[in-house]
Coordinates of C-alpha atoms (C1' of nucleotides) in Angstrom, one line a residue:
Chain A
M1 CA 75.9 144.7 169.8
D2 CA 73.6 147.1 168.0
E3 CA 74.6 149.9 165.8
A4 CA 74.5 152.6 168.5
S5 CA 76.9 150.9 170.8
F6 CA 79.2 150.1 167.8
L7 CA 79.4 153.8 166.9
A8 CA 79.9 154.8 170.5
G9 CA 83.4 153.6 170.3
Y10 CA 85.4 150.4 170.9
N11 CA 85.8 149.0 174.3
P12 CA 87.5 145.7 173.8
R13 CA 87.7 145.1 177.5
D14 CA 84.0 144.3 177.4
Y15 CA 84.8 141.3 175.2
P16 CA 87.0 138.2 175.8
A17 CA 90.6 138.7 174.8
V18 CA 91.3 137.6 171.2
A19 CA 94.7 136.7 169.9
V20 CA 95.5 137.3 166.2
T21 CA 98.0 135.0 164.6
V22 CA 99.2 134.3 161.0
D23 CA 99.7 130.8 159.7
V24 CA 101.5 130.1 156.4
V25 CA 100.8 127.4 153.9
A26 CA 104.2 127.5 152.1
L27 CA 104.3 125.3 149.0
T28 CA 107.3 124.3 146.9
I29 CA 108.2 121.5 144.6
R30 CA 111.0 119.2 145.7
D31 CA 112.0 116.0 143.9
G32 CA 108.9 116.2 141.7
K33 CA 106.6 116.4 144.7
L34 CA 104.5 119.2 146.0
C35 CA 105.7 119.9 149.5
V36 CA 104.5 122.0 152.4
L37 CA 106.6 123.5 155.2
L38 CA 105.7 122.1 158.6
V39 CA 107.0 122.6 162.1
E40 CA 107.2 120.1 164.9
R41 CA 105.2 121.0 168.1
G42 CA 107.0 120.1 171.3
Q43 CA 104.3 121.3 173.7
S44 CA 100.7 120.7 174.6
P45 CA 98.3 121.1 173.0
F46 CA 99.0 118.9 170.0
A47 CA 102.5 118.0 171.3
G48 CA 104.3 115.7 168.9
H49 CA 101.9 116.8 166.1
R50 CA 103.1 118.9 163.2
A51 CA 101.7 122.3 162.4
L52 CA 101.8 125.0 159.9
P53 CA 104.4 127.7 160.7
G54 CA 102.8 130.7 162.3
G55 CA 102.8 133.0 165.3
F56 CA 101.4 136.2 166.8
V57 CA 101.0 139.3 164.7
R58 CA 103.1 142.1 166.1
D59 CA 103.0 145.8 165.4
E60 CA 103.1 145.2 161.6
A61 CA 100.8 144.6 158.7
L62 CA 99.4 141.1 158.3
D63 CA 101.4 140.5 155.1
E64 CA 104.6 141.5 156.9
A65 CA 103.8 139.1 159.7
A66 CA 103.4 136.2 157.3
L67 CA 106.6 137.0 155.5
R68 CA 108.4 137.3 158.8
E69 CA 107.1 133.9 160.0
L70 CA 108.2 132.3 156.7
A71 CA 111.6 133.9 157.0
E72 CA 112.1 132.6 160.5
E73 CA 111.1 129.1 159.7
T74 CA 113.1 128.8 156.5
G75 CA 116.2 130.5 158.1
L76 CA 116.3 133.0 155.2
T77 CA 116.4 136.8 155.5
P78 CA 114.0 138.8 153.4
G79 CA 115.5 141.4 151.1
D80 CA 118.8 139.5 151.2
G81 CA 118.9 138.6 147.5
N82 CA 118.0 135.0 148.3
Q83 CA 115.1 132.9 147.0
L84 CA 112.8 134.5 149.6
D85 CA 112.5 137.6 147.5
R86 CA 110.8 135.6 144.8
V87 CA 108.2 134.0 147.0
H88 CA 104.6 134.8 146.1
L89 CA 102.5 135.5 149.2
E90 CA 98.8 135.9 149.3
Q91 CA 96.1 135.8 151.9
L92 CA 94.2 132.6 151.9
K93 CA 91.4 132.8 154.5
T94 CA 90.9 133.6 158.2
Y95 CA 89.9 130.9 160.7
G96 CA 88.3 132.0 163.9
D97 CA 86.0 129.3 165.3
P98 CA 85.7 129.9 169.1
D99 CA 87.2 126.5 170.0
R100 CA 89.8 126.1 167.4
D101 CA 92.5 126.6 170.1
P102 CA 91.7 125.0 173.4
R103 CA 93.5 127.7 175.4
M104 CA 91.8 130.9 174.3
R105 CA 90.1 132.6 171.4
V106 CA 92.6 132.7 168.5
V107 CA 91.8 134.2 165.1
S108 CA 94.3 133.1 162.6
V109 CA 94.9 134.7 159.2
A110 CA 96.2 132.0 156.9
Y111 CA 98.5 132.9 154.0
L112 CA 99.5 130.9 151.0
A113 CA 103.1 131.1 149.8
F114 CA 104.5 129.8 146.6
A115 CA 108.2 129.3 146.4
P116 CA 110.8 128.0 144.0
H117 CA 113.1 125.4 145.4
L118 CA 114.1 126.6 148.9
P119 CA 116.9 125.1 150.9
E120 CA 116.1 122.7 153.7
P121 CA 116.0 124.7 156.9
T122 CA 119.3 124.3 158.6
A123 CA 119.6 122.6 162.0
G124 CA 120.8 124.8 164.8
S125 CA 118.9 127.9 163.6
D126 CA 115.6 129.1 164.8
A127 CA 114.2 127.0 162.0
A128 CA 115.6 123.8 163.4
G129 CA 112.1 122.3 163.9
A130 CA 110.9 123.0 160.3
Y131 CA 111.0 120.8 157.3
W132 CA 109.4 120.2 153.9
V133 CA 106.8 117.4 153.8
P134 CA 105.1 116.0 150.6
V135 CA 101.5 117.2 150.9
D136 CA 100.0 113.8 150.7
E137 CA 102.0 112.9 153.8
A138 CA 100.9 116.0 155.7
K139 CA 98.0 114.6 157.8
D140 CA 97.0 114.9 161.4
L141 CA 98.2 118.4 161.8
A142 CA 97.6 120.5 164.9
F143 CA 94.5 122.7 165.4
D144 CA 92.5 123.0 162.2
H145 CA 95.6 123.0 160.0
D146 CA 94.4 119.9 158.0
Q147 CA 91.6 122.1 156.8
V148 CA 93.7 125.1 156.2
L149 CA 96.2 123.0 154.2
A150 CA 93.3 121.5 152.2
E151 CA 91.9 124.9 151.3
G152 CA 95.3 126.2 150.5
L153 CA 95.9 123.3 148.0
E154 CA 92.5 123.8 146.4
R155 CA 93.3 127.5 146.0
A156 CA 96.7 126.7 144.5
R157 CA 95.2 124.3 142.0
D158 CA 92.6 126.7 140.9
K159 CA 95.0 129.6 140.6
L160 CA 97.2 127.6 138.3
E161 CA 94.4 127.7 135.8
Y162 CA 93.9 131.4 135.4
T163 CA 97.0 133.1 136.7
P164 CA 100.7 132.7 135.9
L165 CA 101.3 131.4 139.4
A166 CA 103.2 128.3 138.1
T167 CA 106.1 130.6 137.3
A168 CA 106.5 131.2 141.0
F169 CA 107.6 127.5 141.4
V170 CA 110.4 127.6 138.9
G171 CA 113.6 129.7 138.6
T172 CA 113.7 133.0 136.8
E173 CA 114.6 131.2 133.6
F174 CA 112.8 127.9 132.7
T175 CA 111.8 125.7 129.9
I176 CA 108.2 124.9 128.9
S177 CA 108.8 121.4 130.2
E178 CA 109.7 122.6 133.6
L179 CA 106.5 124.7 133.6
R180 CA 104.5 121.7 132.5
Q181 CA 105.9 119.7 135.3
V182 CA 104.7 122.2 137.8
Y183 CA 101.2 121.7 136.4
T184 CA 101.3 118.0 136.4
T185 CA 102.8 117.9 140.0
V186 CA 100.3 120.3 141.5
W187 CA 97.3 118.9 139.6
G188 CA 98.4 115.2 139.7
E189 CA 97.4 114.8 136.1
E190 CA 99.4 114.3 132.9
L191 CA 99.2 116.9 130.2
H192 CA 99.6 116.6 126.5
A193 CA 103.1 118.1 125.9
G194 CA 102.4 119.4 122.4
N195 CA 99.1 121.1 123.3
F196 CA 100.6 122.5 126.5
H197 CA 103.4 124.0 124.5
R198 CA 101.1 125.6 122.0
K199 CA 98.8 126.9 124.7
V200 CA 101.5 128.5 126.9
L201 CA 103.0 130.3 124.0
S202 CA 99.7 131.5 122.7
V203 CA 98.5 133.1 126.0
P204 CA 99.7 136.8 125.8
G205 CA 102.1 137.8 128.5
F206 CA 102.5 134.3 130.2
V207 CA 106.1 133.7 129.2
E208 CA 108.6 135.6 127.0
S209 CA 111.6 134.0 125.3
T210 CA 115.1 134.7 126.6
G211 CA 116.7 133.7 123.3
E212 CA 118.8 131.2 125.2
T213 CA 118.7 127.5 125.3
S214 CA 119.1 125.2 128.3
A215 CA 122.6 123.9 128.9
R216 CA 121.6 120.3 128.3
G217 CA 118.7 118.1 127.4
G218 CA 116.5 116.2 129.7
E219 CA 117.8 113.7 132.3
R220 CA 117.1 110.7 130.1
G221 CA 117.7 112.2 126.7
G222 CA 116.0 114.6 124.4
P223 CA 117.1 117.9 122.8
K224 CA 118.0 121.1 124.6
A225 CA 115.0 123.3 125.2
R226 CA 114.5 127.0 124.7
L227 CA 114.4 129.1 127.9
Y228 CA 111.7 131.5 128.9
R229 CA 111.0 133.9 131.7
A230 CA 107.7 135.0 133.3
G231 CA 105.8 137.6 131.2
D232 CA 103.8 140.6 132.5
A233 CA 100.4 139.0 132.5
R234 CA 98.5 138.9 135.8
L235 CA 95.7 136.8 134.4
L236 CA 95.9 134.0 131.8
H237 CA 93.5 134.6 129.0
P238 CA 92.4 132.2 127.7
A239 CA 92.9 130.1 130.9
L240 CA 94.8 126.8 131.0
L241 CA 91.9 124.6 132.2
R242 CA 92.4 121.3 134.0
P243 CA 91.4 118.4 131.8
T244 CA 89.0 116.6 134.1
R245 CA 86.8 119.3 135.6
E246 CA 83.5 117.5 135.4
D247 CA 84.3 115.7 138.7
R248 CA 84.7 118.9 140.5
V249 CA 81.7 120.8 139.2
R250 CA 79.0 119.8 141.7
Chain B
M1 CA 109.0 135.7 168.3
D2 CA 111.0 132.6 167.6
E3 CA 109.7 129.1 167.4
A4 CA 110.6 128.2 171.0
S5 CA 108.6 131.0 172.6
F6 CA 105.7 130.3 170.2
L7 CA 105.5 126.8 171.3
A8 CA 105.9 127.8 175.0
G9 CA 102.3 128.9 174.9
Y10 CA 100.4 132.0 174.2
N11 CA 100.7 135.0 176.4
P12 CA 98.6 137.7 174.7
R13 CA 99.2 140.2 177.4
D14 CA 102.8 140.5 176.1
Y15 CA 101.3 142.0 173.0
P16 CA 99.1 145.1 172.4
A17 CA 95.4 144.4 172.6
V18 CA 93.8 143.6 169.2
A19 CA 90.1 143.9 168.4
V20 CA 88.5 141.6 165.9
T21 CA 85.5 142.8 163.9
V22 CA 83.6 141.7 160.8
D23 CA 82.6 144.0 158.0
V24 CA 80.1 143.0 155.4
V25 CA 80.0 144.0 151.7
A26 CA 76.3 143.2 151.1
L27 CA 75.4 143.5 147.4
T28 CA 72.0 143.4 145.8
I29 CA 70.4 144.7 142.6
R30 CA 67.7 147.4 143.0
D31 CA 66.2 149.2 140.0
G32 CA 68.7 147.7 137.7
K33 CA 71.6 149.0 139.7
L34 CA 74.2 147.1 141.8
C35 CA 73.8 148.4 145.3
V36 CA 75.7 148.0 148.6
L37 CA 74.4 148.3 152.1
L38 CA 76.0 151.2 154.0
V39 CA 75.5 152.7 157.5
E40 CA 75.8 156.3 158.5
R41 CA 78.5 157.1 161.1
G42 CA 77.4 159.5 163.7
Q43 CA 80.6 159.6 165.8
S44 CA 84.3 160.3 165.4
P45 CA 86.3 159.1 163.7
F46 CA 84.8 159.5 160.3
A47 CA 81.6 161.1 161.7
G48 CA 79.3 161.9 158.8
H49 CA 80.9 159.4 156.6
R50 CA 79.3 156.2 155.5
A51 CA 80.8 152.8 156.3
L52 CA 80.2 149.1 155.7
P53 CA 78.0 147.5 158.3
G54 CA 80.1 145.6 160.9
G55 CA 81.0 145.2 164.5
F56 CA 82.8 143.1 167.1
V57 CA 83.0 139.4 166.9
R58 CA 81.4 137.8 170.0
D59 CA 81.6 134.3 171.2
E60 CA 80.6 132.9 167.8
A61 CA 82.1 131.8 164.6
L62 CA 83.2 134.5 162.1
D63 CA 80.5 133.4 159.6
E64 CA 77.9 133.7 162.3
A65 CA 79.1 137.2 163.3
A66 CA 78.8 138.3 159.7
L67 CA 75.3 136.9 159.3
R68 CA 74.3 138.5 162.6
E69 CA 75.6 141.9 161.5
L70 CA 73.8 141.6 158.2
A71 CA 70.6 140.7 160.0
E72 CA 70.8 143.6 162.4
E73 CA 71.4 146.1 159.7
T74 CA 68.7 144.9 157.4
G75 CA 66.2 144.4 160.2
L76 CA 65.5 140.9 159.1
T77 CA 65.8 137.8 161.4
P78 CA 67.8 134.8 160.1
G79 CA 65.9 131.5 159.9
D80 CA 62.7 133.4 159.7
G81 CA 61.6 132.3 156.3
N82 CA 62.5 135.7 154.8
Q83 CA 64.9 136.6 152.1
L84 CA 67.9 136.5 154.5
D85 CA 67.8 132.7 154.3
R86 CA 68.8 132.9 150.6
V87 CA 71.7 135.2 151.1
H88 CA 75.0 133.8 150.0
L89 CA 77.8 134.7 152.4
E90 CA 81.5 134.2 151.9
Q91 CA 84.6 135.4 153.4
L92 CA 86.4 138.1 151.3
K93 CA 89.6 139.1 153.0
T94 CA 91.0 140.3 156.3
Y95 CA 92.3 143.8 156.8
G96 CA 94.7 144.5 159.6
D97 CA 97.1 147.3 158.9
P98 CA 98.2 148.7 162.3
D99 CA 96.8 152.2 161.6
R100 CA 93.6 151.4 159.8
D101 CA 91.6 152.5 162.8
P102 CA 93.1 155.5 164.6
R103 CA 92.0 154.4 168.0
M104 CA 93.5 151.0 168.4
R105 CA 94.6 147.9 166.5
V106 CA 91.6 146.5 164.7
V107 CA 91.7 143.4 162.5
S108 CA 88.6 143.2 160.4
V109 CA 87.4 140.1 158.6
A110 CA 85.5 141.3 155.6
Y111 CA 82.6 139.2 154.2
L112 CA 80.8 139.4 150.9
A113 CA 77.1 138.9 150.8
F114 CA 74.9 138.4 147.7
A115 CA 71.3 138.9 148.2
P116 CA 68.1 138.9 146.1
H117 CA 66.0 142.0 146.4
L118 CA 65.9 142.8 150.1
P119 CA 63.5 145.4 151.7
E120 CA 64.8 148.8 152.5
P121 CA 65.7 148.8 156.2
T122 CA 62.9 150.3 158.2
A123 CA 63.3 153.4 160.2
G124 CA 62.9 153.1 163.9
S125 CA 64.6 149.7 164.1
D126 CA 68.2 149.0 164.9
A127 CA 68.8 149.3 161.2
A128 CA 67.5 152.9 161.0
G129 CA 70.9 154.2 159.9
A130 CA 71.3 151.7 157.0
Y131 CA 70.4 152.0 153.4
W132 CA 71.2 150.7 149.9
V133 CA 73.5 152.8 147.8
P134 CA 74.4 152.3 144.1
V135 CA 78.0 151.1 144.1
D136 CA 79.2 153.9 141.9
E137 CA 77.9 156.4 144.5
A138 CA 79.6 154.7 147.4
K139 CA 82.7 156.7 147.8
D140 CA 84.6 158.3 150.6
L141 CA 83.7 155.5 153.0
A142 CA 85.1 155.4 156.6
F143 CA 88.4 153.6 157.4
D144 CA 89.7 151.5 154.5
H145 CA 86.2 150.6 153.4
D146 CA 86.7 152.1 149.9
Q147 CA 89.3 149.5 149.3
V148 CA 87.2 146.7 150.9
L149 CA 84.3 147.5 148.7
A150 CA 86.5 147.7 145.6
E151 CA 88.0 144.3 146.3
G152 CA 84.5 142.9 147.0
L153 CA 83.2 144.1 143.7
E154 CA 86.2 142.7 141.9
R155 CA 85.6 139.3 143.6
A156 CA 81.9 139.4 142.7
R157 CA 82.6 140.2 139.0
D158 CA 85.1 137.3 138.9
K159 CA 82.9 134.8 140.6
L160 CA 80.0 135.5 138.1
E161 CA 82.2 134.0 135.5
Y162 CA 82.9 130.6 137.0
T163 CA 80.2 130.0 139.6
P164 CA 76.4 130.1 139.6
L165 CA 76.6 133.1 141.9
A166 CA 74.2 135.1 139.7
T167 CA 71.3 133.0 140.8
A168 CA 71.8 134.4 144.3
F169 CA 70.7 137.8 143.0
V170 CA 67.3 136.6 141.6
G171 CA 64.3 134.9 143.1
T172 CA 64.0 131.1 143.4
E173 CA 62.4 131.1 139.9
F174 CA 63.7 133.3 137.2
T175 CA 63.9 133.7 133.5
I176 CA 67.1 133.6 131.4
S177 CA 66.6 137.3 130.8
E178 CA 66.6 138.1 134.5
L179 CA 69.8 136.1 134.8
R180 CA 71.3 138.0 131.9
Q181 CA 70.4 141.3 133.5
V182 CA 72.3 140.3 136.6
Y183 CA 75.4 139.8 134.5
T184 CA 75.0 143.0 132.5
T185 CA 74.3 145.0 135.8
V186 CA 77.3 143.6 137.7
W187 CA 79.7 143.7 134.7
G188 CA 78.4 146.9 133.2
E189 CA 78.5 145.3 129.7
E190 CA 75.8 144.2 127.3
L191 CA 75.7 140.6 126.4
H192 CA 74.4 138.9 123.2
A193 CA 71.0 137.6 124.3
G194 CA 71.0 134.6 121.9
N195 CA 74.5 133.4 122.8
F196 CA 73.9 134.0 126.5
H197 CA 70.8 131.8 126.3
R198 CA 72.6 129.0 124.5
K199 CA 75.5 129.2 126.9
V200 CA 73.4 129.1 130.1
L201 CA 71.4 126.1 129.0
S202 CA 74.5 124.2 127.8
V203 CA 76.4 124.5 131.1
P204 CA 75.5 121.4 133.1
G205 CA 73.8 122.1 136.4
F206 CA 73.6 125.9 136.1
V207 CA 69.8 126.1 135.7
E208 CA 67.0 123.6 135.5
S209 CA 63.6 124.2 134.0
T210 CA 60.5 124.4 136.2
G211 CA 58.2 123.7 133.2
E212 CA 56.4 126.9 134.0
T213 CA 56.2 130.2 132.1
S214 CA 56.4 133.7 133.5
A215 CA 53.0 135.3 134.1
R216 CA 53.6 138.0 131.5
G217 CA 56.1 139.2 128.9
G218 CA 58.6 141.9 129.4
E219 CA 57.8 145.4 130.5
R220 CA 57.8 146.8 127.0
G221 CA 56.6 143.7 125.0
G222 CA 57.9 140.4 124.1
P223 CA 56.6 136.9 124.8
K224 CA 56.3 135.1 128.1
A225 CA 59.5 133.4 129.1
R226 CA 60.2 130.0 130.5
L227 CA 61.1 129.8 134.2
Y228 CA 64.1 128.2 135.7
R229 CA 65.6 127.6 139.1
A230 CA 69.2 127.2 140.2
G231 CA 70.8 123.8 139.4
D232 CA 73.2 121.9 141.5
A233 CA 76.5 123.0 140.0
R234 CA 79.0 124.7 142.2
L235 CA 81.3 125.6 139.3
L236 CA 80.3 126.6 135.8
H237 CA 82.1 124.5 133.2
P238 CA 82.7 125.8 130.8
A239 CA 82.8 129.3 132.4
L240 CA 80.8 132.3 131.2
L241 CA 83.7 134.6 130.4
R242 CA 83.4 138.4 130.3
P243 CA 83.7 139.7 126.7
T244 CA 86.4 142.3 127.1
R245 CA 89.0 140.6 129.3
E246 CA 92.1 141.9 127.5
D247 CA 92.0 145.1 129.5
R248 CA 92.1 143.3 132.7
V249 CA 94.9 140.9 131.9
R250 CA 98.0 142.9 132.9
Chain C
dT1 C1' 126.6 103.3 117.6
dC2 C1' 122.0 102.4 119.3
dA3 C1' 117.8 102.8 121.7
dA4 C1' 115.2 105.7 124.3
dT5 C1' 113.7 110.2 125.4
dA6 C1' 111.5 114.4 124.7
dC7 C1' 111.3 119.3 122.5
dT8 C1' 108.9 121.3 119.0
dT9 C1' 105.9 121.6 115.1
dC10 C1' 102.1 120.0 112.3
dT11 C1' 97.6 118.0 111.1
dC12 C1' 92.9 117.2 111.6
dA13 C1' 88.3 116.4 113.3
dG14 C1' 85.2 118.1 116.7
dA15 C1' 83.6 121.5 119.8
dT16 C1' 82.9 126.3 121.1
dT17 C1' 82.3 131.1 120.2
dG18 C1' 80.7 135.6 118.3
dA19 C1' 77.8 137.8 115.3
dG20 C1' 73.9 138.0 112.6
dT21 C1' 69.2 136.5 111.3
dA22 C1' 64.4 135.2 111.9
dA23 C1' 59.9 133.5 113.5
dG24 C1' 56.6 134.2 116.5
dA25 C1' 54.6 136.0 121.2
dC26 C1' 53.6 139.8 123.6
dT27 C1' 53.0 144.9 125.4
dC28 C1' 51.7 149.5 124.9
dG29 C1' 49.7 153.3 123.0
dA30 C1' 47.3 155.4 119.1
Chain D
dT1 C1' 41.6 146.9 117.6
dC2 C1' 45.7 147.5 115.2
dG3 C1' 50.5 148.5 114.4
dA4 C1' 55.1 149.5 116.0
dG5 C1' 58.3 148.1 118.9
dT6 C1' 60.1 144.6 122.2
dC7 C1' 61.7 140.3 123.5
dT8 C1' 62.3 135.0 123.8
dT9 C1' 64.0 131.4 121.5
dA10 C1' 66.1 129.0 117.8
dC11 C1' 69.0 128.7 113.9
dT12 C1' 73.1 129.6 110.8
dC13 C1' 77.8 130.3 109.6
dA14 C1' 82.5 131.5 109.8
dA15 C1' 86.3 131.9 112.9
dT16 C1' 88.6 130.1 116.6
dC17 C1' 90.0 126.8 120.0
dT18 C1' 90.7 122.1 121.7
dG19 C1' 92.2 117.3 122.2
dA20 C1' 94.5 113.6 120.2
dG21 C1' 97.8 111.8 117.4
dA22 C1' 102.0 111.8 114.9
dA23 C1' 106.3 113.4 112.6
dG24 C1' 111.0 115.2 112.7
dT25 C1' 115.0 115.9 115.0
dA26 C1' 118.3 116.7 118.9
dT27 C1' 120.2 114.8 122.7
dT28 C1' 121.1 111.5 126.4
dG29 C1' 123.0 107.2 128.6
dA30 C1' 124.4 102.6 127.7

DNA sequence: TCAATACTTCTCAGATTGAGTAAGACTCGA
DNA sequence: TCGAGTCTTACTCAATCTGAGAAGTATTGA
């Protein structure tokens, strides 16, 4: 289509019908593992495969559609004072290869969601077919969802470096250790506890002290730890860089 | 829509028709200024306003649609050995507010393009209505394109820090000074020439020497400079951080 | 009570950064 | 042709940041 016909106005009936959906890569940490929310597909295509939760966009903004899908699959109601209100949602990427869905042209806007510990979706609800799966067991997903998940994980790992995203995985009050465990879980690498501590406290606006102390020490011993909450920084400066970056440079 | 009806199959006729377009934020440096490619709108809505180049997605991948739109508006043919082959294209974000186009629901996938010096689109071609505009003069654009441009610029400024993106704005062979001018132009900040030099050469894979020297010195004096080409790094480590980040942290 | 754990702080050497300086190559205009 | 000004490149140095190790102490489970 040239510029003239573009300006002449839209006539979508001249083009094949396109469906627009949202898919959500919802990540949380359960039992020390990074997990993603998946749904079981009952019907063809990809019957028996698992897929990212998602669905058609209605008369709503794309962000709203993503939050709605997440709410439906987790069984939680947004704005209800539950953990869903603390979920961090951001757009990941849009996937629109002509043959990514065998039935028709589907353009899917993928979202990335970071959540603190959410309850297991309850059976009997709309969310009956959804459950949390450790990311390293989430393979063979329907459509191009393997790729979507992979790109979502890469984005999450990167954002941990230069944004306070890690605080979205813990409760409103947390210890430096809990925060460090988010990093080690998502990155799959151990971090030097002392240096991490120094670094987190030295980045302006990353965390602020509550003045309180945790109720008890670690599971296997150790002293009580001071509690912090997320600060007002939107970017970490200086950033918390991953130790072994050289591998990922080229 | 609940999970059951989602799995039951798509029936897009149950939903309002949605059009999918691509819009391109094409950036280049001309006369020491960061410029964006805009087209003039002749028709309502937003007649007389300028807009980002874009159009409907056909039976093609989204990336292909973006490259095609860019080719049509610049008057260049992809794969033709011209500068278009060196353009770096990446997806920016998808915009889909229900009322962003007054005529119907339009979901637009925005792309960011970084180009070395491209020719001015020639009059008489399809690209007659397109021209390069310094980004600080690109205001009052049609639809939500002010916002799209703003987010594209922010992305470009960020990516200069941790990717070798700057090399996409210069020729295949360039001097360290030319590279530094890309940074100062995009960031709008002066950089210490000596430190920049040291830093660029110390980042593995950022640039590699050609062994050659520029044909002449700077416009107003100075010695000839060594020539480099882009290296094989995809990420800069350590990154080239902007000097005044504190302002942007919260 | 003991051994193990782990929060927090400290130390120290090495690397990196920002700011300044300097030698020499080059351009332009007088 | 010469001199002033410009620019590339390299070097210096103090301040800061980093990674690695270790110390001191509080707390846990056995």
